[in-house]
Tab-separated table of C-alpha atoms in Angstrom:
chain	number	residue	atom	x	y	z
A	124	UNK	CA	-20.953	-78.493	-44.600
A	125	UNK	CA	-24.457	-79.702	-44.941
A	126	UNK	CA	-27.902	-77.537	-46.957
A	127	UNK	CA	-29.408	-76.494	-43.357
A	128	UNK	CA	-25.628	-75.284	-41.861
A	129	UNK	CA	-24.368	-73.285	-45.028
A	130	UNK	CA	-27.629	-71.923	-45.462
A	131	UNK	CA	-27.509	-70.677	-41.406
A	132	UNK	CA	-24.095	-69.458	-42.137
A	133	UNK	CA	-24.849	-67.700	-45.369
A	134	UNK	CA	-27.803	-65.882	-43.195
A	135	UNK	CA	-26.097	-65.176	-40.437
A	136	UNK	CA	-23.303	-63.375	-43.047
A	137	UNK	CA	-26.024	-61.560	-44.628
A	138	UNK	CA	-25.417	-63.037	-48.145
A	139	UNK	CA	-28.502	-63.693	-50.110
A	140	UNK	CA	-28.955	-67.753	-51.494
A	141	UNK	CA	-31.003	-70.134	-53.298
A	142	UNK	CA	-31.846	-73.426	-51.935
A	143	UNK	CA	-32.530	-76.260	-54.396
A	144	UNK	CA	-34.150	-79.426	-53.860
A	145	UNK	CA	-34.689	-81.756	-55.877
A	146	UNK	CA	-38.536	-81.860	-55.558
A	147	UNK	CA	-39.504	-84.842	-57.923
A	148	UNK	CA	-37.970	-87.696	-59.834
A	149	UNK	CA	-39.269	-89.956	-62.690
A	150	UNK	CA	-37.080	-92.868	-63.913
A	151	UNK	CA	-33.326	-93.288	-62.953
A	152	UNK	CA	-31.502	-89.674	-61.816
A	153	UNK	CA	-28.372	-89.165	-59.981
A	154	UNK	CA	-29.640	-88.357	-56.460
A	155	UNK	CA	-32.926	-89.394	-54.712
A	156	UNK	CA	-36.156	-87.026	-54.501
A	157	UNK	CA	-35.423	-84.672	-51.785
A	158	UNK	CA	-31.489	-83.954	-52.054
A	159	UNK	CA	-30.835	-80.842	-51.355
A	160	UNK	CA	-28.157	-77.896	-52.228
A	161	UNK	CA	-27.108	-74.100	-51.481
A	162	UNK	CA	-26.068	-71.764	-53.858
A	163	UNK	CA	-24.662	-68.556	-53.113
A	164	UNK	CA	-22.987	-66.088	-55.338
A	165	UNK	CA	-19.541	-67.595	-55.623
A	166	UNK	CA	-19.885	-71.056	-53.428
A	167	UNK	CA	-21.926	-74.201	-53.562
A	168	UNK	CA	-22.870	-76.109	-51.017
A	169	UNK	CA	-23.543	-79.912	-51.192
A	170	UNK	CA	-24.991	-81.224	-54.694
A	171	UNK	CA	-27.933	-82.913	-56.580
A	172	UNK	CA	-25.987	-85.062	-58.280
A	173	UNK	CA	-23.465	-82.954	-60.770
A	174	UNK	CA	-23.521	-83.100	-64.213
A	175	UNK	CA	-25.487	-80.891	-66.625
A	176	UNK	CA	-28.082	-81.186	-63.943
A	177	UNK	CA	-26.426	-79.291	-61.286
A	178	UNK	CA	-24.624	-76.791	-63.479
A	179	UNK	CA	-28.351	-75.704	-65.300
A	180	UNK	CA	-29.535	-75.283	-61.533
A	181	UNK	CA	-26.263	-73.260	-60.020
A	182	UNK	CA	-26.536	-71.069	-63.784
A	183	UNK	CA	-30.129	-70.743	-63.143
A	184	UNK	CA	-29.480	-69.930	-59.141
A	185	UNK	CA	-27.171	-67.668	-59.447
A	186	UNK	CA	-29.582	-65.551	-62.638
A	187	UNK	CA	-31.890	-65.704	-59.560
A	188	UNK	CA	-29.526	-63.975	-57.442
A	189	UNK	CA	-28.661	-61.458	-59.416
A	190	UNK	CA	-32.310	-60.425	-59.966
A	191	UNK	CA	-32.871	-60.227	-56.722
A	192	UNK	CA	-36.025	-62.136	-57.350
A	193	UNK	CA	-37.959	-63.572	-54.188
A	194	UNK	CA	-40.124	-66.315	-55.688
A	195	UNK	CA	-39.081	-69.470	-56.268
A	196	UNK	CA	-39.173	-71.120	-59.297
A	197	UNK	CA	-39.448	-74.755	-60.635
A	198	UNK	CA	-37.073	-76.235	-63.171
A	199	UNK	CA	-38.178	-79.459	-65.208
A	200	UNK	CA	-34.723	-80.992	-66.913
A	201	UNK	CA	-34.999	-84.171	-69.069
A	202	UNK	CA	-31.914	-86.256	-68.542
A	203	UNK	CA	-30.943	-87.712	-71.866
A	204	UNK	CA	-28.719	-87.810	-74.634
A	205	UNK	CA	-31.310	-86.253	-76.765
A	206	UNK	CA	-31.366	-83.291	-74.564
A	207	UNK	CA	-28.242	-81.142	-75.212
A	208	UNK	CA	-27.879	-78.248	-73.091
A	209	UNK	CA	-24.690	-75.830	-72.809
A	210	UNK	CA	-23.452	-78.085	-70.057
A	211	UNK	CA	-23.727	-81.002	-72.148
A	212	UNK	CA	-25.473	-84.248	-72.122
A	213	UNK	CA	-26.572	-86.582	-68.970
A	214	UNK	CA	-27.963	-89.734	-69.923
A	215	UNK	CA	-29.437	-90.983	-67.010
A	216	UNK	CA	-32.757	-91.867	-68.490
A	217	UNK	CA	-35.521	-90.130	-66.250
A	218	UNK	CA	-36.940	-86.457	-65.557
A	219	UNK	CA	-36.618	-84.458	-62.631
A	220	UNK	CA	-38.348	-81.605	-61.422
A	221	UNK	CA	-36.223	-79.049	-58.874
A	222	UNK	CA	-37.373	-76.486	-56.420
A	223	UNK	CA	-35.437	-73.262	-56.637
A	224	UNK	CA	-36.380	-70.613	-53.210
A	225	UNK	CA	-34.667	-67.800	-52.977
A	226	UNK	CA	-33.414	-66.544	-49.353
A	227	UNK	CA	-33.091	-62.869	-49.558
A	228	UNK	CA	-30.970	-61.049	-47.199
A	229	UNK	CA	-32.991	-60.248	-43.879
A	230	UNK	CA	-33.048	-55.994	-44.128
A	231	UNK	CA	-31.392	-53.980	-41.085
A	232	UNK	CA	-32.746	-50.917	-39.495
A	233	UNK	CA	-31.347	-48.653	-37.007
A	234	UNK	CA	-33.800	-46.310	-35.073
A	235	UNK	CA	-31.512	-43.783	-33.556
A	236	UNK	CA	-34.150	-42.201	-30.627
A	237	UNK	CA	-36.863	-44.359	-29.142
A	238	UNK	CA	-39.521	-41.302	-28.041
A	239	UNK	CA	-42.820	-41.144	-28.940
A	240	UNK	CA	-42.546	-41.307	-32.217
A	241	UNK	CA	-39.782	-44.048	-32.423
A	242	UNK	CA	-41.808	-45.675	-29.923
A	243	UNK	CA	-44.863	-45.873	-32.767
A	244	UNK	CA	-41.896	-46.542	-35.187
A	245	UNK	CA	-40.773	-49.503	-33.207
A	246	UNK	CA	-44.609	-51.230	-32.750
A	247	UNK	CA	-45.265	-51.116	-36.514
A	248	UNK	CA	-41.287	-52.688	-37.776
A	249	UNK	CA	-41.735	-55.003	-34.643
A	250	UNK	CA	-44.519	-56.610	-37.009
A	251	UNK	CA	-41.945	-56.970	-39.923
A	252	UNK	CA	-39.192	-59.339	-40.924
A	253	UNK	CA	-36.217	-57.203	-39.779
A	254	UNK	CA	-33.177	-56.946	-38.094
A	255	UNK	CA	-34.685	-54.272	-35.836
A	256	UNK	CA	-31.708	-51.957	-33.756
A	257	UNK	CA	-33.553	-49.300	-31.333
A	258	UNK	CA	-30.864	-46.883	-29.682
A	259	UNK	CA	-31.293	-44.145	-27.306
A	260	UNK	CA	-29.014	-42.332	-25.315
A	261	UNK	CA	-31.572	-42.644	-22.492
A	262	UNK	CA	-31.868	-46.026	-20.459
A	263	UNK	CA	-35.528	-45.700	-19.558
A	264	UNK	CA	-36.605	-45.246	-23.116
A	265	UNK	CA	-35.407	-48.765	-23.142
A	266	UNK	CA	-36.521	-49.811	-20.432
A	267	UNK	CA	-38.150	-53.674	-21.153
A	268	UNK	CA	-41.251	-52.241	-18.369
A	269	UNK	CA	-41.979	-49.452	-21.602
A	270	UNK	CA	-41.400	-51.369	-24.621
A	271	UNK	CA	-42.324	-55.152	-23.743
A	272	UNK	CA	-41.186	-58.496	-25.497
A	273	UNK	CA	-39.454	-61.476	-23.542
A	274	UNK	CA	-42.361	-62.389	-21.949
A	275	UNK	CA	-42.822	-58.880	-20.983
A	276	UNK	CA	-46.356	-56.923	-21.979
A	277	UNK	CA	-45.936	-53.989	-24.203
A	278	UNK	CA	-45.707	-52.740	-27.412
A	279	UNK	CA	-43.129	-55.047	-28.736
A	280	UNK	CA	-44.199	-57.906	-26.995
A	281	UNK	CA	-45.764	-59.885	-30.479
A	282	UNK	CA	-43.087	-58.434	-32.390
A	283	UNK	CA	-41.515	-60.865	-35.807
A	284	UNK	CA	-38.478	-58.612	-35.869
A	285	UNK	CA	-35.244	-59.871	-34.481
A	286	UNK	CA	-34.863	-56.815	-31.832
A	287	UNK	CA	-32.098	-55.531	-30.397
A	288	UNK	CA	-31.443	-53.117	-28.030
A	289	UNK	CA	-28.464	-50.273	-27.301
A	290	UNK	CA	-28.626	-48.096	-24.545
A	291	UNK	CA	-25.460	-45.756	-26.196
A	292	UNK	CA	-24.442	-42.542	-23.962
A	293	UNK	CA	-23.120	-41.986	-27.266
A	294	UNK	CA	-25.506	-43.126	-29.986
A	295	UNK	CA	-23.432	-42.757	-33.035
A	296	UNK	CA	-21.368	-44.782	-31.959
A	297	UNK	CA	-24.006	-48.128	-32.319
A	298	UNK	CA	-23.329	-47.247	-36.058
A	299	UNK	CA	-20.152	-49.437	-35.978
A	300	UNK	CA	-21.885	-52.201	-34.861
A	301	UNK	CA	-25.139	-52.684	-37.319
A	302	UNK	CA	-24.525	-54.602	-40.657
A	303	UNK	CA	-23.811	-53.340	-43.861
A	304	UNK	CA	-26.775	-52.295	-46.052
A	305	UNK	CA	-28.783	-50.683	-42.578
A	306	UNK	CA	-31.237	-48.346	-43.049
A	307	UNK	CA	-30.749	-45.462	-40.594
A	308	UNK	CA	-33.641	-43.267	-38.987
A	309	UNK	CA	-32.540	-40.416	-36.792
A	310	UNK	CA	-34.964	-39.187	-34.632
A	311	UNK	CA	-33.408	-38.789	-31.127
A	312	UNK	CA	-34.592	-36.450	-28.196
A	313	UNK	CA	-31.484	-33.998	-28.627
A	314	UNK	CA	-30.761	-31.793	-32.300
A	315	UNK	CA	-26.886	-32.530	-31.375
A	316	UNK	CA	-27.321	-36.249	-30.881
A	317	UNK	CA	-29.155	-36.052	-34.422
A	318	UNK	CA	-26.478	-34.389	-35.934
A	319	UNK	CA	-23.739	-36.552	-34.292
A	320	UNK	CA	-25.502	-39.690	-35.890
A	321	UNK	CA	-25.938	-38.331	-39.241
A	322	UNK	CA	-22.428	-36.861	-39.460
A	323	UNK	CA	-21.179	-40.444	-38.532
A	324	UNK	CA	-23.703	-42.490	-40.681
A	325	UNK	CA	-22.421	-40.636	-43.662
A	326	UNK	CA	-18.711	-41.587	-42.580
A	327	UNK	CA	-19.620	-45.365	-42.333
A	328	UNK	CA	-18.835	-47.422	-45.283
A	329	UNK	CA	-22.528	-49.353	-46.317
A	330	UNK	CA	-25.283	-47.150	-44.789
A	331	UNK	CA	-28.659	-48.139	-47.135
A	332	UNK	CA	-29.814	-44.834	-46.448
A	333	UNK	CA	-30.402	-42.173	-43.751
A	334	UNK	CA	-33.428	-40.220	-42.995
A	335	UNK	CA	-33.531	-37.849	-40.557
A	336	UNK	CA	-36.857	-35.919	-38.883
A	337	UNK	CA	-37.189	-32.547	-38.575
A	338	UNK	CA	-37.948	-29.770	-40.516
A	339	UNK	CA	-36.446	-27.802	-43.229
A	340	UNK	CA	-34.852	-25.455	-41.360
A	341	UNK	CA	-33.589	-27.534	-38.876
A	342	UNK	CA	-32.067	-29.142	-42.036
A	343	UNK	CA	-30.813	-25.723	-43.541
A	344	UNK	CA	-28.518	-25.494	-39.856
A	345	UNK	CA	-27.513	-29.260	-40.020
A	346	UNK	CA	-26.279	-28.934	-43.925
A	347	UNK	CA	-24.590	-25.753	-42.921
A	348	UNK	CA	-22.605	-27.651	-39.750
A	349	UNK	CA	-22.024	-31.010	-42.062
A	350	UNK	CA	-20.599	-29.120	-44.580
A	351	UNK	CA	-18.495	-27.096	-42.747
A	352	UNK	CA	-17.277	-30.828	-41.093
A	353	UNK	CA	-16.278	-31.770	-44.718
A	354	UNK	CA	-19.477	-33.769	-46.601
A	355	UNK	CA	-19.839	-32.549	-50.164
A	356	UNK	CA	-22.820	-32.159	-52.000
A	357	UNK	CA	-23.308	-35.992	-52.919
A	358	UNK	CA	-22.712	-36.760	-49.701
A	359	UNK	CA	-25.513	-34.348	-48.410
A	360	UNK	CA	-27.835	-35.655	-51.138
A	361	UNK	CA	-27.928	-38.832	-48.966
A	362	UNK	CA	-29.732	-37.536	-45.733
A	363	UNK	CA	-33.664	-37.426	-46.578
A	364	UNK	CA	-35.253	-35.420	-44.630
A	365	UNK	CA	-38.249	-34.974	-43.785
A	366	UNK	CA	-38.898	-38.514	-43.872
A	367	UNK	CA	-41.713	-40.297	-44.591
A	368	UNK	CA	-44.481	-40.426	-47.461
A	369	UNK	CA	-45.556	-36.545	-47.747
A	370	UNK	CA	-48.988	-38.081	-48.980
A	371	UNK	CA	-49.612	-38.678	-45.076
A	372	UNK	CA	-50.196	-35.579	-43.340
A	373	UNK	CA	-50.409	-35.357	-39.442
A	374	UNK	CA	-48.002	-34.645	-36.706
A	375	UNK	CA	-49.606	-37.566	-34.287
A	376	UNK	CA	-46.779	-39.490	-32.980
A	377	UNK	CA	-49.119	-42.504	-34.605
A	378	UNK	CA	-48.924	-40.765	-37.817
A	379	UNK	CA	-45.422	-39.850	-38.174
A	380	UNK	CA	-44.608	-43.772	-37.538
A	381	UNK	CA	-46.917	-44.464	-40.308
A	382	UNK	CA	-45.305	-42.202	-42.652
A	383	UNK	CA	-41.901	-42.847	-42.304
A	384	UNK	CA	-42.356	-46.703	-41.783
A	385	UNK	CA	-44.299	-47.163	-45.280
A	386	UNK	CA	-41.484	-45.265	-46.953
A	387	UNK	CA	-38.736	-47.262	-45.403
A	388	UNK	CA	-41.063	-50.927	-46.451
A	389	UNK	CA	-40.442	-48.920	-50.027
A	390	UNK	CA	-36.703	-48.428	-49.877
A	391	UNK	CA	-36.376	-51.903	-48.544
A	392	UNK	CA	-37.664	-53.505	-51.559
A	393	UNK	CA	-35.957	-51.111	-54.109
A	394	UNK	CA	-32.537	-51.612	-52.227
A	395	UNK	CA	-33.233	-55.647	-51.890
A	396	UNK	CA	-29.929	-57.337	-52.632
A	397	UNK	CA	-29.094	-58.849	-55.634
A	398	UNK	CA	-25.635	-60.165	-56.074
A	399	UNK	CA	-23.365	-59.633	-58.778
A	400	UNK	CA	-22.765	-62.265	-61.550
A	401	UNK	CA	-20.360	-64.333	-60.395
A	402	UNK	CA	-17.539	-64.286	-62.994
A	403	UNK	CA	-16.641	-67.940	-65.282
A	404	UNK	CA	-19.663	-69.249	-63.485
């Protein structure tokens, strides 16, 4: 499998990478300026040539990874025997420079309720590098005519989000279809919709986190129902609610959206994947 394939494939599986090139050479090295390879936590794909060179990049890669780091680095490696690294010695005579860019895991988001305020909700994540799920219960809150994109005016119609729709009779059930590490926002039209989805997003293995709108004592009736439905205390501890960045006061629809949305950018980026250390690597 080739750089541009494995690193499509590792996307598409949601499994953060580091692409190395080999950005310049001086003097004699085992590949040409340019080559190119993928490292993920436990595969690589194609090579820059082996030797110490490639196993100081993959070590370096995968310290990357494990960071969670988003900027890329460069890597200057002499390649002589004077030069003894932990991988050993690679006489080729010349220097090379590599490229190391990190390709983070794209984030997931599931707005559960797509009224006025998920509506706001939806315009602002549009603008953000997301996998962007919008579910109602209610087909016209869908409706392409009311939220735009494809061609279609609106507010989603500039969006950078990859968007996708779910007209669900019965919401919750959209939960078995987003990706592992979503972020969940409940905000539906109907309290028992709202509680359906948060009773299920805390029975689905790899929920980032759920936040649910609403006040406190529409929380005090939905912690009584969850726990008589069998969620402990931990499991509670999990639902934040009322979401968004208390610091921003309003009850605009405009606002709201605001709120919550800044919060969720700052979950995002303190849940941002780092993989584990791969083990004998």
């Amino acid at each position: 499998m080739d750089w541009l394939d494995a690193a499509r494939r590792l996307r598409d599986a949601r499994v953060p990478a580091v692409i190395v090139t080999l950005a310049m050479v001086r003097g004699h090295a085992p590949r040409n300026g340019g080559a190119k390879m993928v490292v993920a936590p436990d595969e690589v794909f194609e090579t820059i040539g082996g030797g110490n060179l490639e196993a100081t990049a993959v070590a370096r890669a995968r310290a990357m990874l494990a960071s969670g780091t988003a900027e890329p680095e460069l890597l200057t490696l002499t390649l002589s025997d004077k030069e003894i690294t932990e991988y050993g010695v690679q006489c080729c005579g010349g220097e090379v420079t590599l490229m190391l860019e990190p390709v983070r895991v794209v984030p997931s988001v599931a707005v559960f309720g797509m009224g006025h305020v998920g509506l706001e909700l939806a315009r602002i994540l549009a603008r953000q590098h997301l996998d962007l799920h919008l579910v109602d219960s209610r087909e016209s809150m869908l409706d392409p005519s009311r939220l735009g994109g494809d061609g279609v005016p609106g507010p989603l119609s500039d969006s950078v989000a990859h968007i996708q729709v779910h007209h669900a009779p019965v919401p919750e059930a959209v939960l078995r279809e987003v990706p592992p590490g979503t972020h969940v926002l409940v905000m539906t039209h109907d309290h028992a919709e709202d509680l359906a989805v948060v009773d299920q997003a805390l029975r689905t293995e790899g929920i980032a986190s759920i936040g649910l709108i609403g006040s406190r004592s529409k929380w005090a009736r939905f912690r009584a129902r969850l726990t008589d439905a069998g969620h402990g205390d931990d499991a509670l501890a999990r639902v934040t609610t009322p979401i968004g960045l208390p610091e921003v006061a309003g009850k605009q629809p405009a606002t709201i959206a605001v709120s919550v949305a800044a919060r969720l950018l700052q979950l995002i980026e303190e849940a941002a994947p780092a993989a584990p250390r791969p083990t004998g690597a």
